[in-house]
XYZ file of C-alpha atoms in Angstrom:
384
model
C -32.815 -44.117 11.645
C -28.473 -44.210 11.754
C -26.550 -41.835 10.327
C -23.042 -43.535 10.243
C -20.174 -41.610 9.207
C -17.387 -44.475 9.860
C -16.682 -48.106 8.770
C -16.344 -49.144 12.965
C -19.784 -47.596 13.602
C -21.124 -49.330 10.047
C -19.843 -52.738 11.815
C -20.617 -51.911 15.240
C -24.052 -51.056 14.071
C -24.668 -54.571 12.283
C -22.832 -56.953 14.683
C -25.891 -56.930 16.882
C -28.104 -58.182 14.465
C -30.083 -61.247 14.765
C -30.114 -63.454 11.523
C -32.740 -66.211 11.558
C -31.969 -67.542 7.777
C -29.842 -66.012 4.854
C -28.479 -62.215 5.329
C -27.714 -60.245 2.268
C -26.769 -56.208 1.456
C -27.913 -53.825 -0.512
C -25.862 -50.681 -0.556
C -26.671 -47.329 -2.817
C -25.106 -43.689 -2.870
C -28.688 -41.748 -2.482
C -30.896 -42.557 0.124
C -33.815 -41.930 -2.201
C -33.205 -44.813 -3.768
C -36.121 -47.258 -4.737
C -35.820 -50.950 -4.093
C -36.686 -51.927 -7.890
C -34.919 -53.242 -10.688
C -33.719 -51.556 -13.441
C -36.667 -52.531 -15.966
C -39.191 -51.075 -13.532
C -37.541 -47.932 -12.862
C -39.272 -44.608 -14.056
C -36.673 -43.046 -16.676
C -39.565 -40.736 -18.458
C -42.216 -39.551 -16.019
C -44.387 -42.756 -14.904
C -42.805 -44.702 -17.845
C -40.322 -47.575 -17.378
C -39.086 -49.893 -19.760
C -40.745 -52.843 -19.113
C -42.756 -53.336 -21.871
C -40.028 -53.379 -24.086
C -38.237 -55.797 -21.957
C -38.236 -58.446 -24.507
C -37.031 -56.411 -27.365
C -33.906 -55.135 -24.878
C -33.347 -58.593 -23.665
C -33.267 -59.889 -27.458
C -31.574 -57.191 -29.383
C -28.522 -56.673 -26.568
C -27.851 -60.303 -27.343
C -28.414 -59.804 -31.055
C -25.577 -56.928 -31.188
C -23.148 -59.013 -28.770
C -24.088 -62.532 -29.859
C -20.176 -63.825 -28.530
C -20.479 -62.669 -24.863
C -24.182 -65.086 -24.415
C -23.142 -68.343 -26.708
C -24.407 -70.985 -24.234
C -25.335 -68.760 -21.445
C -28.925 -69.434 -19.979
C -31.543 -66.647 -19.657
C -30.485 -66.193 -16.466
C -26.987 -66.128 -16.757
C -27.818 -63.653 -19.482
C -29.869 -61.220 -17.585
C -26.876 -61.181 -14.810
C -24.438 -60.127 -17.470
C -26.378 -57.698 -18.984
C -26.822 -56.317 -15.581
C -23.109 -56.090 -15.518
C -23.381 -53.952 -18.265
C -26.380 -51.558 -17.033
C -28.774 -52.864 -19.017
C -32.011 -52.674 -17.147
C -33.410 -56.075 -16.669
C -35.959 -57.409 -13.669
C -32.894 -58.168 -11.460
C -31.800 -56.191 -8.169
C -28.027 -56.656 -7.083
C -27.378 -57.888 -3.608
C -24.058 -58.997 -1.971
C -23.506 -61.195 0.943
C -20.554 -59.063 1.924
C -21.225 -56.112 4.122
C -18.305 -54.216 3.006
C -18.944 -54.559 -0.368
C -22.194 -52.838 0.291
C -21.173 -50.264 2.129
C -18.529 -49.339 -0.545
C -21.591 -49.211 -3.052
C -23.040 -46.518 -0.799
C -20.111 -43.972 -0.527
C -18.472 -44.786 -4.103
C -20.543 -41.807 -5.767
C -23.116 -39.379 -5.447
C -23.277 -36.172 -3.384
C -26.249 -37.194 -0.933
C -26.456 -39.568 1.586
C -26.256 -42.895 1.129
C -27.627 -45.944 2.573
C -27.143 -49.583 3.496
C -30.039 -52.264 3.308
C -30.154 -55.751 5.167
C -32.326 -58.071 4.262
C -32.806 -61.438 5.823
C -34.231 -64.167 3.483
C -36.068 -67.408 4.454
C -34.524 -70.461 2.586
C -37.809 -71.458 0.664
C -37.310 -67.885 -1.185
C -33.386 -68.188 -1.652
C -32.005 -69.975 -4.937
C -29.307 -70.981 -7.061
C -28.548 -70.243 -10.546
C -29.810 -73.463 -11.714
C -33.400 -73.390 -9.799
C -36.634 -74.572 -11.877
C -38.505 -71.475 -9.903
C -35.648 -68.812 -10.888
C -35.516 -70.240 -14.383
C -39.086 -69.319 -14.676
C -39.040 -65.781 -12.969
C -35.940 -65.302 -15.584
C -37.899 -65.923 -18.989
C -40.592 -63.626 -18.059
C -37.884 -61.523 -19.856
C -38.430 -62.895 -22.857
C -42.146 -62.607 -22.748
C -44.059 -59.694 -24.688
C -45.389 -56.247 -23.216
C -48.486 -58.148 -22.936
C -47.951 -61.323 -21.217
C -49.916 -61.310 -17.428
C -51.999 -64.042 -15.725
C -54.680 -64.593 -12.650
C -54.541 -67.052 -10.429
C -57.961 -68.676 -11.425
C -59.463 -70.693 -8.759
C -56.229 -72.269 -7.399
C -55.857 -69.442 -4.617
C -59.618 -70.889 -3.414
C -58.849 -74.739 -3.313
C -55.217 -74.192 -1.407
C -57.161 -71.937 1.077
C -60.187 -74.475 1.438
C -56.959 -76.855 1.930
C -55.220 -75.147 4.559
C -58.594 -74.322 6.360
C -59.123 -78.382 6.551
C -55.819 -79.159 7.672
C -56.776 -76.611 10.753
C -59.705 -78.667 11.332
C -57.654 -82.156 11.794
C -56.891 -83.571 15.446
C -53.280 -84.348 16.924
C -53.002 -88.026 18.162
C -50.133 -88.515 20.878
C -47.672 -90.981 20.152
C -48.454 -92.255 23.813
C -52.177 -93.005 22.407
C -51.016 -95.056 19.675
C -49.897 -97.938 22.410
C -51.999 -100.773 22.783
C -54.155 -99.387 19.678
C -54.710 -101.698 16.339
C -55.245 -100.204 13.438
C -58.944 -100.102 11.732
C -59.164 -100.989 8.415
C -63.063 -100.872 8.507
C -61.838 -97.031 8.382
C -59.670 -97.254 5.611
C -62.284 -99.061 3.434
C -65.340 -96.959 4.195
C -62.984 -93.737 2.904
C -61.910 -96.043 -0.236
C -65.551 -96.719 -0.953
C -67.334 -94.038 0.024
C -68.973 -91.810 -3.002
C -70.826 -89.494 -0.786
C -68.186 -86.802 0.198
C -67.494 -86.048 -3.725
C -71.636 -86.073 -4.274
C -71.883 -83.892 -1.277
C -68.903 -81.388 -2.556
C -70.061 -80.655 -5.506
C -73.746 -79.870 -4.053
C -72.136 -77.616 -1.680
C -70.270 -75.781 -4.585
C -66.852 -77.040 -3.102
C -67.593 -74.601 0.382
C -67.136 -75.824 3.380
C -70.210 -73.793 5.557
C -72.229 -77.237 6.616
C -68.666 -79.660 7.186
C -69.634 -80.826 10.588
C -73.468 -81.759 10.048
C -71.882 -83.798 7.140
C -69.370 -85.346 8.886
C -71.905 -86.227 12.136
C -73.737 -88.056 9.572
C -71.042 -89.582 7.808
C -69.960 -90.800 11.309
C -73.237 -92.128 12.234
C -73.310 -94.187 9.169
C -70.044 -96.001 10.073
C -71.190 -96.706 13.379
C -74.670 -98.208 12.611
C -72.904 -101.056 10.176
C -68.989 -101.265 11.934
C -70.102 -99.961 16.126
C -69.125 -97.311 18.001
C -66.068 -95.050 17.900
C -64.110 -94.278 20.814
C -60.349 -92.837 21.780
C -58.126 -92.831 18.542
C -60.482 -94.778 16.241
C -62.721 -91.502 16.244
C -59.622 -89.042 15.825
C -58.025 -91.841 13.272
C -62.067 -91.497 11.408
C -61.746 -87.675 11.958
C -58.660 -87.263 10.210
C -59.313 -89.981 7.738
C -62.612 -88.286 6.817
C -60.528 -84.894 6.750
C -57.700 -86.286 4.464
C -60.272 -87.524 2.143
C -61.631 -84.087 2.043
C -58.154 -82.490 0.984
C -57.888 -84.972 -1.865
C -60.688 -83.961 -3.593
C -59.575 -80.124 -3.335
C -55.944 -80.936 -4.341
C -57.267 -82.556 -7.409
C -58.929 -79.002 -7.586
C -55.644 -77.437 -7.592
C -54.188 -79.346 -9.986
C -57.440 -78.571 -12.306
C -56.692 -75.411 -12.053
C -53.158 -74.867 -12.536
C -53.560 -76.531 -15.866
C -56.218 -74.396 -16.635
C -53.788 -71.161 -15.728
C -51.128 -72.827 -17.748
C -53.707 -73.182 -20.853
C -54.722 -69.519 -20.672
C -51.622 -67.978 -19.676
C -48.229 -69.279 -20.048
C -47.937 -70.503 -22.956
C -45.335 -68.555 -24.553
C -43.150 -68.575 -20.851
C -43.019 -72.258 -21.062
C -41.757 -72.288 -24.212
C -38.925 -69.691 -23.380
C -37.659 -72.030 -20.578
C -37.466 -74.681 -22.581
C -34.866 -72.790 -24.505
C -32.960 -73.100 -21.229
C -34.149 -76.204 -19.768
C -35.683 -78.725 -22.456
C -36.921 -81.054 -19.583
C -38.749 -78.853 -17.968
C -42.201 -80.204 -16.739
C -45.192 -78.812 -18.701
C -47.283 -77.218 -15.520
C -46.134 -73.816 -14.162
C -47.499 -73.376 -10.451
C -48.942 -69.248 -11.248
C -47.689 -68.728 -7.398
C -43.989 -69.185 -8.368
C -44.902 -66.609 -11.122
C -45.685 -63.808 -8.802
C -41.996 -64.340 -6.260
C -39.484 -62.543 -5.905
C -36.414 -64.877 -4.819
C -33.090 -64.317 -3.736
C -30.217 -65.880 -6.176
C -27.166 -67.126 -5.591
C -25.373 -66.998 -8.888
C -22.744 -69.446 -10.864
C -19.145 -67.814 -9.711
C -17.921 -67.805 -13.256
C -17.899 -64.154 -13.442
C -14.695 -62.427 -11.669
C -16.740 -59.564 -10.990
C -19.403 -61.709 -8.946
C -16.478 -63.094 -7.192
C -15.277 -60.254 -6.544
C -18.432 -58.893 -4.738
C -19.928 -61.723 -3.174
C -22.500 -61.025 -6.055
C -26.234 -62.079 -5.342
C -29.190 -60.703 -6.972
C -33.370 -60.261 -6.136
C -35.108 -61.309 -9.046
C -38.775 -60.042 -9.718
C -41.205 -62.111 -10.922
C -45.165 -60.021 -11.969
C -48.219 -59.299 -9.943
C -51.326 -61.182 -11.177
C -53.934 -58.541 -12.693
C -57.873 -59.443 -12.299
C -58.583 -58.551 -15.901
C -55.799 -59.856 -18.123
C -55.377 -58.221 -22.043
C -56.010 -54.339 -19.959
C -52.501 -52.520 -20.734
C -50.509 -52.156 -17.159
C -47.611 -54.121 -18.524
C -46.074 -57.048 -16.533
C -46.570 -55.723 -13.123
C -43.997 -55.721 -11.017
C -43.670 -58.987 -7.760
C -44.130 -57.246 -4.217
C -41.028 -57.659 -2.196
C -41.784 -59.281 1.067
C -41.369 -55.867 3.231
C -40.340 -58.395 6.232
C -37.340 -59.856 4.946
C -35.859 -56.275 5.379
C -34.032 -55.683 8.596
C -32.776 -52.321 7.976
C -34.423 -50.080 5.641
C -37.362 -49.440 6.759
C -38.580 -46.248 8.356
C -36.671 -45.710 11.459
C -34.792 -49.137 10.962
C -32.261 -47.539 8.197
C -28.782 -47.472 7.954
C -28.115 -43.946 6.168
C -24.448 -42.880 5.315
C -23.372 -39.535 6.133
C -22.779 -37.942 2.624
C -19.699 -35.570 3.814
C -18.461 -39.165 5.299
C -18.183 -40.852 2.114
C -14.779 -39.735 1.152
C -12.869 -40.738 4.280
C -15.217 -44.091 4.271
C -13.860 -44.823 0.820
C -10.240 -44.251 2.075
C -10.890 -47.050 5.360
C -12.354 -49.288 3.122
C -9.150 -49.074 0.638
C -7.166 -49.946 3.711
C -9.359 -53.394 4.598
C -8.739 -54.032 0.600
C -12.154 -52.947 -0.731
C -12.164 -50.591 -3.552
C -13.060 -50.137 -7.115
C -9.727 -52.126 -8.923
C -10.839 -55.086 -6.117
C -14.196 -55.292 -6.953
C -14.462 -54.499 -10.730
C -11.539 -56.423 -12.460
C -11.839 -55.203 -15.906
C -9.249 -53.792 -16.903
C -10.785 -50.427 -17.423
C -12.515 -50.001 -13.997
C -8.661 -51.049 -13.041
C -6.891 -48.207 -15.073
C -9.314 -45.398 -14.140
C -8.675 -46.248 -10.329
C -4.775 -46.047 -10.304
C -5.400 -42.948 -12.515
C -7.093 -41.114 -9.469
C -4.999 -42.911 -7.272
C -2.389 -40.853 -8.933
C -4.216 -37.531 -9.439
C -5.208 -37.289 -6.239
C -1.520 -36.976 -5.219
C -1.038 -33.896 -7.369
């Protein structure tokens, strides 16, 4: 743990760092503060707001219909957020000063700097199908929550075949021909699906089966040697994967048919193309966003936001309201235990006054004309 009490040691402290993929900041005056959005926050013992998220979402836009005409859920939910509304989004900026300023604008206690580092498959723009779906779970109902089904069994049976395939050097391929006999006995071969569905789709007796299998082939085509039995191998394998992806598409729709009804037809409000099928893994994200710069406040701040998709529950219809997505604890490179960044809280006046000098303060990153008056009136009183 850092206790910084000056912008140089802020940027001394983070100019080490090691960024592998997309680096955001987080920055908050108390260093109590939890990473959640505003909808899950406790405001009345263990309650939070979430399950009236819908009604919030709806009746904001109801008694300001002129500031969301043909803005998208999304682009909704990031307004309202401008406004401290409490929705499932968590604001981020990809400017460090910015989020340093956030930590020493306010608050008698210390603050505290986070830095997260985001892989690209979880990083989005405003405009992505996955975000678009995390965003209209805002418009679903106290009540709306899902399981995965049986897809979470037929992508692990997948990924524990592809384990079992073997590597053929390119150098092997040389003087090789390729064997259709191979090709055709997968084509025409009825056994593996027969033999699936008598093992209950486990995989505890694969190799006896595929022994056999192989001795077939050779009795009627001869032997198998050098890449003609790793080309059978992986053919046999590949065959294997088909049948369980046709599992996974099974039951997705089934998920979809159960569950997500009502979300699908909330992003078609947004996006009337959309595809019918809702993969329930993109459900239960959290992704990093990089918004549309039409907002002179997100310019302003380099604006990105985390936005929370729900935990499955085992037993759906059960209360325990749209559980909050885990955040991916690695993607946090200071924050953590004895990895944070704290801001010394009798620090946070003359931080404020360096950062004023580099040309980060409150008129420069809130242009509204208010947030712009009520800094050149301290600007002013703090001369008398």
């Amino acid at each position: 743990m850092t206790t910084i009490k000056s912008v140089t040691e802020y940027l001394e402290l983070i100019k080490g760092l090691e960024i592998k993929d997309n680096v955001f900041f987080r920055g908050h005056a108390n260093e109590n503060y939890v990473l959640e959005p505003g909808i899950y926050r406790k405001v009345k013992g263990d309650k939070t707001l979430v399950e009236f998220e819908d009604q919030i979402f709806r009746e904001v836009i109801s008694k300001s219909p002129q500031e969301f005409v043909g803005k998208t859920t999304l682009e909704s939910l990031a307004l309202m957020q401008h406004y401290e509304s409490p929705t499932r989004v968590l604001d981020l900026t990809e400017n460090s000063l910015v989020a340093l300023f956030f930590a020493v604008n306010k608050g008698n206690e210390n603050g505290e700097v986070i830095i997260f580092d985001i892989p690209d498959e979880f990083v989005g723009h405003y405009n992505s199908d996955r975000v678009t779906i995390l965003s209209n779970i805002a418009k679903c109902g106290k009540d709306f929550n899902f399981n995965f089904g049986l897809v979470p069994f037929y992508r692990n049976k997948i990924d524990e075949l592809k384990s079992k395939k073997v590597e053929i050097e390119l150098t092997e391929r040389f003087g090789s021909t390729f064997n259709q006999d191979i090709t055709d006995f997968f084509i025409l071969d009825t056994t593996i699906n027969e033999w699936i569905e008598a093992e209950k789709y486990e995989l505890e007796n694969i190799e006896t089966f595929y022994e056999n299998l192989k001795r077939d082939f050779e009795e009627n085509k001869g032997g198998l040697i050098d890449v003609a039995l790793k080309d059978f191998r992986n053919s046999f394998i590949e065959k294997l994967i088909g049948i369980y992806k046709i599992g996974v598409s099974k039951s997705i729709q089934n998920v979809n048919y159960r569950h997500f009804g009502k979300l699908l037809h909330n992003i078609r409000e947004d996006k009337a193309y959309f595809d019918s099928i809702i993969d329930p893994y993109d459900v239960s994200k959290v992704f990093a966003v990089r918004p549309k710069l039409d907002n002179p406040r997100i310019v302003r701040q380099h604006g990105a936001f985390l936005i929370f998709g729900i935990h499955e529950v085992q037993f759906t219809g059960f209360g325990n309201f749209k559980p909050m997505a885990d955040l991916n604890r690695e993607w946090i490179l200071k924050g953590i235990d004895e990895e944070r960044i704290l801001v010394d809280k009798d620090s946070k006046r003359s931080i404020l006054e360096e950062l004023e000098q580099l040309g980060i303060n409150q008129s420069t990153l809130f242009p509204e004309v208010d947030k712009v008056a009520d800094f050149v009136r301290k600007k002013y009183q703090d001369k008398l």
